[in-house]
PDB file of C-alpha atoms in Angstrom:
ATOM      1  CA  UNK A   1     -11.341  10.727  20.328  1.00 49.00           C
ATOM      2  CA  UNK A   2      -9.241  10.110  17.564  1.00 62.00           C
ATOM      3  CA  UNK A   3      -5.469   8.916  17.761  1.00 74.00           C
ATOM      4  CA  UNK A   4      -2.730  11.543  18.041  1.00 77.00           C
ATOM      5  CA  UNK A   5       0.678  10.597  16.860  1.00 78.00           C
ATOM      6  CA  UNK A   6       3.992  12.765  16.888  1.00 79.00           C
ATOM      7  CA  UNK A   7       7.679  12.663  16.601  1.00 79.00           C
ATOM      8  CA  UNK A   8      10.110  13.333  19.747  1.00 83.00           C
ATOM      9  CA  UNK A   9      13.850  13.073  20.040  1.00 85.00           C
ATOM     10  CA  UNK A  10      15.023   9.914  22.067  1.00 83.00           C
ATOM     11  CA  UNK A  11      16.334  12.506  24.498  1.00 86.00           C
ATOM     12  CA  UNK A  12      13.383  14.430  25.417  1.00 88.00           C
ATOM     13  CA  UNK A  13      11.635  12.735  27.882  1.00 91.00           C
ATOM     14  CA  UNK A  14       9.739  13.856  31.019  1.00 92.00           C
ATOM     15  CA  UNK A  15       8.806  12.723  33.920  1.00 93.00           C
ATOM     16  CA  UNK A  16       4.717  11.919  34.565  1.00 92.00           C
ATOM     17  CA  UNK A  17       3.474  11.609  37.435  1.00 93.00           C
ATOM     18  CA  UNK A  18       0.260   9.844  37.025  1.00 92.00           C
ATOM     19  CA  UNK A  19       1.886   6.998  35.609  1.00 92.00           C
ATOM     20  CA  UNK A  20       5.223   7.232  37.174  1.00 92.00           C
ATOM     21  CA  UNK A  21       6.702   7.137  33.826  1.00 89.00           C
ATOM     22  CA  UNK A  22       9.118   8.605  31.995  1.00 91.00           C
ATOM     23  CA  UNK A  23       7.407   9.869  28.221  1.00 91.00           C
ATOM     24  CA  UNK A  24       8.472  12.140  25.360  1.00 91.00           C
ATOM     25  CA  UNK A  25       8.203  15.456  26.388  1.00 91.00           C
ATOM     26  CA  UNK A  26       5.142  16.357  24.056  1.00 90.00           C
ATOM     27  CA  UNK A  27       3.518  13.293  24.832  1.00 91.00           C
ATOM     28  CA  UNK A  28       3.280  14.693  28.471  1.00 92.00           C
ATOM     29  CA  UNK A  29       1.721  18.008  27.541  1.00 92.00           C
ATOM     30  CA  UNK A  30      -0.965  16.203  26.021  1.00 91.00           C
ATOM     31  CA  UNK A  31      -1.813  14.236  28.838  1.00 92.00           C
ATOM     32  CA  UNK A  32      -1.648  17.167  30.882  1.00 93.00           C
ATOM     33  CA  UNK A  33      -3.979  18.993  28.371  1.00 93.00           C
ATOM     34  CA  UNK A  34      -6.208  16.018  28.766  1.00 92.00           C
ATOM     35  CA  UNK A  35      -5.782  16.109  32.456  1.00 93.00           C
ATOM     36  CA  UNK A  36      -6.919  20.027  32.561  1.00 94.00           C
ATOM     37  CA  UNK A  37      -9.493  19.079  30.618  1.00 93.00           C
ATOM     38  CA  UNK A  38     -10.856  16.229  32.363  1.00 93.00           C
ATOM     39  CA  UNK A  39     -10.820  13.771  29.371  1.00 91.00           C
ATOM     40  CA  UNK A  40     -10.105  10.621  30.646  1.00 91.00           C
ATOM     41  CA  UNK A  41      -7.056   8.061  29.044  1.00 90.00           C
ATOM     42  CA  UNK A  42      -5.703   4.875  30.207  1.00 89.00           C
ATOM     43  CA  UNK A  43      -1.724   3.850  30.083  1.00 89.00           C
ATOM     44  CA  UNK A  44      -1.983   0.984  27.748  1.00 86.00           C
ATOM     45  CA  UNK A  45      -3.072   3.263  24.907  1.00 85.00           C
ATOM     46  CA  UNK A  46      -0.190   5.765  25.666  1.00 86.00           C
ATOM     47  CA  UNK A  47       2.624   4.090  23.685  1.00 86.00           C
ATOM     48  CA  UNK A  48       5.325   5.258  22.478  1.00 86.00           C
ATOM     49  CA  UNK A  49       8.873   3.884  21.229  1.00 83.00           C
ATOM     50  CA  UNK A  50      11.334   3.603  18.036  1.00 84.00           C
ATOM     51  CA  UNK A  51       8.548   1.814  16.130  1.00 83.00           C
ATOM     52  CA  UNK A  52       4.806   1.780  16.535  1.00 82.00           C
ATOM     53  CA  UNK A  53       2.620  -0.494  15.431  1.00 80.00           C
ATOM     54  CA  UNK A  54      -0.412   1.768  13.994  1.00 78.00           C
ATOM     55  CA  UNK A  55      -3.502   0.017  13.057  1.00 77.00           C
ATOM     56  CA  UNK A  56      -1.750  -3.368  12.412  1.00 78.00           C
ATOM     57  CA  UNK A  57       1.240  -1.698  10.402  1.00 82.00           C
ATOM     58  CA  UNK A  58       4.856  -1.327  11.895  1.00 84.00           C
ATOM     59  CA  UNK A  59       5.916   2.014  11.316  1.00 84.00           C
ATOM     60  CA  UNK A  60       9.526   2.920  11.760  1.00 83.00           C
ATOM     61  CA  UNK A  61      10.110   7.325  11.782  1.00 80.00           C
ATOM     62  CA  UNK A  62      13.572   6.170  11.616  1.00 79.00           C
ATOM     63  CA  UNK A  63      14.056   3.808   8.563  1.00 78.00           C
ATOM     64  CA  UNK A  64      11.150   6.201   7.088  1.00 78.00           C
ATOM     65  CA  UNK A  65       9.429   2.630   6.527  1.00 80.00           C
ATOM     66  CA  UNK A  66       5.395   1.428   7.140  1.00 83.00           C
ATOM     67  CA  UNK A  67       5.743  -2.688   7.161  1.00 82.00           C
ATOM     68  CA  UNK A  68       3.321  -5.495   7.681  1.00 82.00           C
ATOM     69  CA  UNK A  69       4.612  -7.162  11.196  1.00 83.00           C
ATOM     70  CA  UNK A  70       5.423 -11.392  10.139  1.00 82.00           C
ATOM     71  CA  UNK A  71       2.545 -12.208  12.494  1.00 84.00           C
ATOM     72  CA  UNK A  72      -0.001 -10.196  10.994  1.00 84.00           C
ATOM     73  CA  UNK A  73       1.846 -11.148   7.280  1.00 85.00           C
ATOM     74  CA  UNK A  74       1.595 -15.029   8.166  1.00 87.00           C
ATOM     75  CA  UNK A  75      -2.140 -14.856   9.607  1.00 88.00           C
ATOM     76  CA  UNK A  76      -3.360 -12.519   6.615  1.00 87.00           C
ATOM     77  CA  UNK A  77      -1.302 -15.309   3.694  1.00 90.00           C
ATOM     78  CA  UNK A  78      -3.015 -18.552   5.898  1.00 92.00           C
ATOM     79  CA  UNK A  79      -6.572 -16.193   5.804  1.00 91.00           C
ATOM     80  CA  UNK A  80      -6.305 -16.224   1.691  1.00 92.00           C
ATOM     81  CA  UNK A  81      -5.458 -19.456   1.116  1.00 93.00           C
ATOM     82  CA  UNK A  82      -8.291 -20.805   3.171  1.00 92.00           C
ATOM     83  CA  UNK A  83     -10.491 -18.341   0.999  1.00 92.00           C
ATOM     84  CA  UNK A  84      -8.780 -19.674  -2.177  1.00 90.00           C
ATOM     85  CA  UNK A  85      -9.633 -23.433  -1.418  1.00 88.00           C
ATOM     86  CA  UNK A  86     -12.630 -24.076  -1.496  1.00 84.00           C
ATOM     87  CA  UNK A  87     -15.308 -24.044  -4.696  1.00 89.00           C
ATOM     88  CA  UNK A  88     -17.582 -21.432  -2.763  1.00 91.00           C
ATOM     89  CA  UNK A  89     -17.619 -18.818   0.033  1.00 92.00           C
ATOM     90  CA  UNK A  90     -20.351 -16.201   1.287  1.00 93.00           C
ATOM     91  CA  UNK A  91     -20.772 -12.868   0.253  1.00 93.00           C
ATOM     92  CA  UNK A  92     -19.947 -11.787   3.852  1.00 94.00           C
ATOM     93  CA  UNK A  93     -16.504 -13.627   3.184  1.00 93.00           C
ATOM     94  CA  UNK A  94     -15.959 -12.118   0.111  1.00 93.00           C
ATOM     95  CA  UNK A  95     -16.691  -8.651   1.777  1.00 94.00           C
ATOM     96  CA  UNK A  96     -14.296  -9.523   4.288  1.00 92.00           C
ATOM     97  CA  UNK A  97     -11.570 -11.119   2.438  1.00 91.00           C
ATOM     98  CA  UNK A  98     -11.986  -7.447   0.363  1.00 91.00           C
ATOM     99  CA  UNK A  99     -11.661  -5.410   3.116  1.00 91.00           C
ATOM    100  CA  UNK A 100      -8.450  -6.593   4.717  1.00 88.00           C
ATOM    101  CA  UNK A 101      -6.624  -6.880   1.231  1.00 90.00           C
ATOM    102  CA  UNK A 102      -8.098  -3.228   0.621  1.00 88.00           C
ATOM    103  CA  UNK A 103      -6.791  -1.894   4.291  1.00 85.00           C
ATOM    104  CA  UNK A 104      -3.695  -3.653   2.945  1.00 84.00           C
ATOM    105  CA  UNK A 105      -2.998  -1.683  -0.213  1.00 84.00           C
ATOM    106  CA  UNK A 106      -2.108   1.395   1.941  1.00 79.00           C
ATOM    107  CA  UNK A 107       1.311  -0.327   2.393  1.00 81.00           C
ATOM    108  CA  UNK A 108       1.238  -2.222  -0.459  1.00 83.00           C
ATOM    109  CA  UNK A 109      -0.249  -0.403  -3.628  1.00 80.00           C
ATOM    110  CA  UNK A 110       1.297  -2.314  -6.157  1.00 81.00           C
ATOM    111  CA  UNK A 111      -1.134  -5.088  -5.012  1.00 86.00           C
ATOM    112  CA  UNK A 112      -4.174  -3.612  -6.569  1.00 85.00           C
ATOM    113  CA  UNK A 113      -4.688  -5.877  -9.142  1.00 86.00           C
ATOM    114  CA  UNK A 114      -5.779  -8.043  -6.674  1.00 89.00           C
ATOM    115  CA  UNK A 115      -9.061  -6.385  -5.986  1.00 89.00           C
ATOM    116  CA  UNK A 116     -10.884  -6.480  -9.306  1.00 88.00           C
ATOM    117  CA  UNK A 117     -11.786  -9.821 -10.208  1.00 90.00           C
ATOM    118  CA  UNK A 118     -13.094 -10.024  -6.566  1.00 91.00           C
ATOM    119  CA  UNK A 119     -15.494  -7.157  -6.425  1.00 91.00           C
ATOM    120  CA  UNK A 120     -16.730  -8.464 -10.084  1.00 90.00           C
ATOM    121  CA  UNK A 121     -17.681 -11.375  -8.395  1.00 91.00           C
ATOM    122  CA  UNK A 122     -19.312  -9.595  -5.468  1.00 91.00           C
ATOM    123  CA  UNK A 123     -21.035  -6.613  -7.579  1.00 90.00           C
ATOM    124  CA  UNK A 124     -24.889  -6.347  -6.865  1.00 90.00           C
ATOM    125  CA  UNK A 125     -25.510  -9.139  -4.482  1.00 91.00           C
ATOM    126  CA  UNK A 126     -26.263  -8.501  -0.959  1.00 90.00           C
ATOM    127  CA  UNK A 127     -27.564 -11.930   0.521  1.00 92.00           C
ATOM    128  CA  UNK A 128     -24.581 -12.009   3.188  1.00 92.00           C
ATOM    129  CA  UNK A 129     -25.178 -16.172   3.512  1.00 92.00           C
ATOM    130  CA  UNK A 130     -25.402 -16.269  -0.670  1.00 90.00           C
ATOM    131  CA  UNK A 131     -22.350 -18.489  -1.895  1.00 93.00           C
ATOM    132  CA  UNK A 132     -20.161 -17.551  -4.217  1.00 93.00           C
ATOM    133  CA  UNK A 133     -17.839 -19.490  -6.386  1.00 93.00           C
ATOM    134  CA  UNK A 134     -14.490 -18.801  -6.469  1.00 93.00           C
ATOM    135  CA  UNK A 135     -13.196 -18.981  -9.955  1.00 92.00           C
ATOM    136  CA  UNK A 136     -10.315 -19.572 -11.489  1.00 92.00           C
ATOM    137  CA  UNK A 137      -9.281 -15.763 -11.918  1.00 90.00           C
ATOM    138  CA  UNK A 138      -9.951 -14.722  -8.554  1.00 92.00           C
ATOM    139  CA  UNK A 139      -7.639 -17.908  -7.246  1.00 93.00           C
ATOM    140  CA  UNK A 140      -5.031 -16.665  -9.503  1.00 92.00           C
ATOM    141  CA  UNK A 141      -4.884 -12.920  -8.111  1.00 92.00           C
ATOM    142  CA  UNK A 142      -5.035 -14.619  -4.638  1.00 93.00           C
ATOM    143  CA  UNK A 143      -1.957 -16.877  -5.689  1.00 92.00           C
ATOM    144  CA  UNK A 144       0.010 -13.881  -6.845  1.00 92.00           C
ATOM    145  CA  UNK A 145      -1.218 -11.936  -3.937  1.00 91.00           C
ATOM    146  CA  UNK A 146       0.607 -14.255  -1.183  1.00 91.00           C
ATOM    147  CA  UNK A 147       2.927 -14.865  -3.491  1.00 89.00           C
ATOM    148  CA  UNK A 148       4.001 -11.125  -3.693  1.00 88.00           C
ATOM    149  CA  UNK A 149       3.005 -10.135   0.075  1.00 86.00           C
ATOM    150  CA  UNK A 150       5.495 -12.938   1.637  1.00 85.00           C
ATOM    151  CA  UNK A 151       8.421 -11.269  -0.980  1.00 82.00           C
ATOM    152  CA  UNK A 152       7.473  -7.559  -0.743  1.00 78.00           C
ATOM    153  CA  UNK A 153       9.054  -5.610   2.487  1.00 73.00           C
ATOM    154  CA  UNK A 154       6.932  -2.852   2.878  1.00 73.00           C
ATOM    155  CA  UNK A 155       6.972   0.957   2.194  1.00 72.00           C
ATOM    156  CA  UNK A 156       9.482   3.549   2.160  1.00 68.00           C
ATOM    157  CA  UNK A 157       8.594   6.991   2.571  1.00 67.00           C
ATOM    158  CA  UNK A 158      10.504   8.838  -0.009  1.00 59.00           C
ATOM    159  CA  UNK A 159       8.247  11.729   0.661  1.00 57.00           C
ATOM    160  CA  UNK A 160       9.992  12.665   4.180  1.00 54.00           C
ATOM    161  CA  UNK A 161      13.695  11.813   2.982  1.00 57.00           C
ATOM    162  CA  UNK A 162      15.646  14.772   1.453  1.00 63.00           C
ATOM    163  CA  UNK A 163      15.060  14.421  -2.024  1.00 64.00           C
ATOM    164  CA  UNK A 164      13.425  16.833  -4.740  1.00 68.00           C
ATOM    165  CA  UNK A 165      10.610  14.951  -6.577  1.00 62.00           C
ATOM    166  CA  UNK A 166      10.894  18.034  -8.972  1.00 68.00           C
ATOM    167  CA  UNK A 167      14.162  17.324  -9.771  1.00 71.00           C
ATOM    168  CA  UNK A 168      15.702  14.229  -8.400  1.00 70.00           C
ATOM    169  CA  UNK A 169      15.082  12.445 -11.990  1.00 72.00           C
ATOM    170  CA  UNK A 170      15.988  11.678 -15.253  1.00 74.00           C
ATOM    171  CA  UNK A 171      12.892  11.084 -17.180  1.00 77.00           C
ATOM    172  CA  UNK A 172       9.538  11.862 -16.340  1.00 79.00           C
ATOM    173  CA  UNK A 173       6.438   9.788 -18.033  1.00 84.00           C
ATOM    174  CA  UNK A 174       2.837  10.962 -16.977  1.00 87.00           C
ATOM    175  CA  UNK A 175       0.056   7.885 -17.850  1.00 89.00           C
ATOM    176  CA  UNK A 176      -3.428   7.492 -17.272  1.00 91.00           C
ATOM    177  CA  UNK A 177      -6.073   5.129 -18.289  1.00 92.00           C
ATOM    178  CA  UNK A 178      -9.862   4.542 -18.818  1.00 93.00           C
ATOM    179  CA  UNK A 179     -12.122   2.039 -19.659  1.00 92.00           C
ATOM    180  CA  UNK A 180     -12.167   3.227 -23.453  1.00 92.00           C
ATOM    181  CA  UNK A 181      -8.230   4.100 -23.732  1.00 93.00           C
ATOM    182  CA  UNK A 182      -5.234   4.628 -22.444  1.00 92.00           C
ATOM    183  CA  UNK A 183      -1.933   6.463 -23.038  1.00 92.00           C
ATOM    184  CA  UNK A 184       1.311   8.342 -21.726  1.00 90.00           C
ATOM    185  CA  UNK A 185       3.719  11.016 -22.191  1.00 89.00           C
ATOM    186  CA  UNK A 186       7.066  11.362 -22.396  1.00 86.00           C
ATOM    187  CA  UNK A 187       7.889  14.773 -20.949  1.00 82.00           C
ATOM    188  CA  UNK A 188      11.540  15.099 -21.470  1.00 79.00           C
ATOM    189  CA  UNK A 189      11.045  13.849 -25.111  1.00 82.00           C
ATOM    190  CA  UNK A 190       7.947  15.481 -25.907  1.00 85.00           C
ATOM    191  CA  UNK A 191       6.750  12.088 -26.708  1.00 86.00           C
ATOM    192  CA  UNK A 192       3.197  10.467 -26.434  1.00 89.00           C
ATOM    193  CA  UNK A 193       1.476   6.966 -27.282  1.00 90.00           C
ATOM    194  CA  UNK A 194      -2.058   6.825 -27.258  1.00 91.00           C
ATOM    195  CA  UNK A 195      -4.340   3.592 -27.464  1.00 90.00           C
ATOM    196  CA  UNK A 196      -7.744   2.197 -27.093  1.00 92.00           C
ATOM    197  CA  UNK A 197      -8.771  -0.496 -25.210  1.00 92.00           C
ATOM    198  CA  UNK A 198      -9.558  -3.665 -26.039  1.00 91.00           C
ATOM    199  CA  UNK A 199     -12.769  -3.919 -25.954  1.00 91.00           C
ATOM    200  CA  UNK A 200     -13.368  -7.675 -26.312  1.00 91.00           C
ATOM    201  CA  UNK A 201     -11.451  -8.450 -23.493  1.00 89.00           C
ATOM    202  CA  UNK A 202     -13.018 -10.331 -20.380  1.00 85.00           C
ATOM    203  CA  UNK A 203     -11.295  -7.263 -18.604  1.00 85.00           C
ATOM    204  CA  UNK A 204     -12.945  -4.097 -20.605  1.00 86.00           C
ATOM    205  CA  UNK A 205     -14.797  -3.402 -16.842  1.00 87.00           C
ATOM    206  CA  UNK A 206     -11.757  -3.061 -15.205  1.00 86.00           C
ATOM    207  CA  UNK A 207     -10.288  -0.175 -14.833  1.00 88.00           C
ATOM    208  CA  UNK A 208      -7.286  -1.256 -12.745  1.00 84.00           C
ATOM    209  CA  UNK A 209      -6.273  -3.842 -15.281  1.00 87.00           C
ATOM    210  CA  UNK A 210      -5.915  -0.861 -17.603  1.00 90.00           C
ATOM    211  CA  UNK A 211      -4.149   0.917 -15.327  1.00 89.00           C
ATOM    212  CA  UNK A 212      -1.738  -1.109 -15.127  1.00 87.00           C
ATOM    213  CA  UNK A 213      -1.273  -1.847 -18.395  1.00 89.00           C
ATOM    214  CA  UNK A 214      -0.725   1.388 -19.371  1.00 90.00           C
ATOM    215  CA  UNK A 215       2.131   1.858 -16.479  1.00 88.00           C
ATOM    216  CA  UNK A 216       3.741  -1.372 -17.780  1.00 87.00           C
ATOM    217  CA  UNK A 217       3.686   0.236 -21.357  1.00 87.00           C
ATOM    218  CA  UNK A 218       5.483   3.273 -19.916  1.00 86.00           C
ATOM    219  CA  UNK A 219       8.152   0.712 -17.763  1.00 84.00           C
ATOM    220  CA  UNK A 220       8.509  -1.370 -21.517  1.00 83.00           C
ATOM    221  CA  UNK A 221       9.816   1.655 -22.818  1.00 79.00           C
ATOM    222  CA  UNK A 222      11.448   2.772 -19.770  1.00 73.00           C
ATOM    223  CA  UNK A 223      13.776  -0.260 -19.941  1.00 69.00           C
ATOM    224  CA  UNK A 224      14.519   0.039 -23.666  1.00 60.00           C
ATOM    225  CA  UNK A 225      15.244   3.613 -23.015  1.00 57.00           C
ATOM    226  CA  UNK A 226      17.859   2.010 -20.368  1.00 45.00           C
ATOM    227  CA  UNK A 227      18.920  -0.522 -22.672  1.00 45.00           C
ATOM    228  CA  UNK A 228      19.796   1.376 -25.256  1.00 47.00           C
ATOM    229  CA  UNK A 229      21.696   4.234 -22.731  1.00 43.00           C
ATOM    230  CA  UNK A 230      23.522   1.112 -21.688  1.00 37.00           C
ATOM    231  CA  UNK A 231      24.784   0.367 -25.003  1.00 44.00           C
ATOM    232  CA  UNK A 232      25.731   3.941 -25.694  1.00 42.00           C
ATOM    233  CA  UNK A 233      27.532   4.046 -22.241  1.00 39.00           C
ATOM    234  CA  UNK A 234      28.361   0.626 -20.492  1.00 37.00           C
ATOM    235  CA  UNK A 235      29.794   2.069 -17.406  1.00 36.00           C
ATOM    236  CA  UNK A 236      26.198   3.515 -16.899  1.00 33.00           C
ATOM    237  CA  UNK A 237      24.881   0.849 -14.384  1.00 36.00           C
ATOM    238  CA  UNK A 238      20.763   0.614 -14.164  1.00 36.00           C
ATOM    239  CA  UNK A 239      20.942   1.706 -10.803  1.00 35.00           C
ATOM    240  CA  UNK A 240      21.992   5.241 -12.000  1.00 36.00           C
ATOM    241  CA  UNK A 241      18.779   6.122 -14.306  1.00 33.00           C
ATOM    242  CA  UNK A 242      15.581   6.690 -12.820  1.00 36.00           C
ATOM    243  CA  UNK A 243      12.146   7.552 -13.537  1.00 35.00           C
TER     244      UNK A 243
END
């Protein structure tokens, strides 16, 4: 069975009996259900508290944050370094080295430019025991991975807070990328840049390279925009203009 989460209020608990325990009151009901039902369930999986930790992420309904606990954050920066170096690893390290940075990027998106260099290297082999040299552009990424995950705090879920995406702004820039071009609009302004790719570049393959490139375009301009409101204005501090 899959894993069922929900929100309570500290207040609401109830008694169950099974466990002699005191749960949230919904929490209960679906034991009970389960109980009716004759699906069996053990204590140590029914947790519950302020924060969770949900497949190896801290998640705090309160704060409205998903983090990466310091234990897990140490092990996973130690794990990469390792990978980092030495001259060679398998393909089944590679693959697995891929897969926890990839599980990782659900908290911490911005850390996609990771991934690329890495699958190039891995793309059409499937020897598991094969080695693989790590080259100079995959240790890079991995530097600027660790060095990023030991700054970066997690994610805040500005979805669930009482704001209006729709609204809540004061400029709006749409972008998007492919392997052939790339471009974005200015909505507000009615503005657009358009632009093709480089296509001599070691990183024409990569589509995530392009993708962000073409949001950094759109945050260049961003911070002129600022700049130049700034100058216009100075008691407009940065904090007050958003995008």
């Amino acid at each position: 069975m899959d894993n069922c989460f929900s929100i309570a209020l500290e207040e609401d608990m109830e008694h169950y009996e099974p466990y002699d325990l005191l749960l949230p009151q919904e929490q209960v009901k679906l034991l009970q259900l389960w109980d009716f039902l004759g699906i069996p369930h053990k204590q140590l999986k029914q947790v519950w508290g302020k924060t969770l930790t949900i497949i190896s992420f801290e998640v705090d309904p309160n704060a409205l944050t998903v983090m990466l606990p310091a234990d897990s954050r140490n092990k996973l920066v130690a794990q990469v370094k390792w990978f980092a170096g030495l001259r060679q690893r398998t393909l089944q390290e590679w693959q697995q080295l891929a897969g926890w940075i990839n599980c990782l990027l659900n908290v911490f998106p911005r850390l996609c430019p990771t991934l690329p260099n890495v699958y190039d290297k891995i793309k059409g082999k499937s020897k598991q025991s094969a080695l693989i040299f790590v080259n100079k552009s995959v240790k890079d990424n991995l530097t600027w991975f660790v060095e990023c995950i030991e700054t970066l705090s997690g994610m805040l879920l500005f979805v669930a807070m009482d704001w209006d995406p729709l609204r809540d702004f004061d400029t709006v820039i749409y972008s998007n990328a492919c392997l052939k071009g790339m471009g974005f609009w200015v909505l507000d302004k009615d503005l657009g840049f358009s632009g093709e790719t480089d296509q001599s570049s070691p990183m024409v393959h990569l589509i995530f390279f392009w993708e962000a490139l073409t949001i950094l375009a759109t945050l260049h301009l961003f911070h002129l925009q600022i700049t130049e409101e700034q100058q216009s204005n100075p008691s407009i501090p940065p904090s007050d203009l958003t995008v």
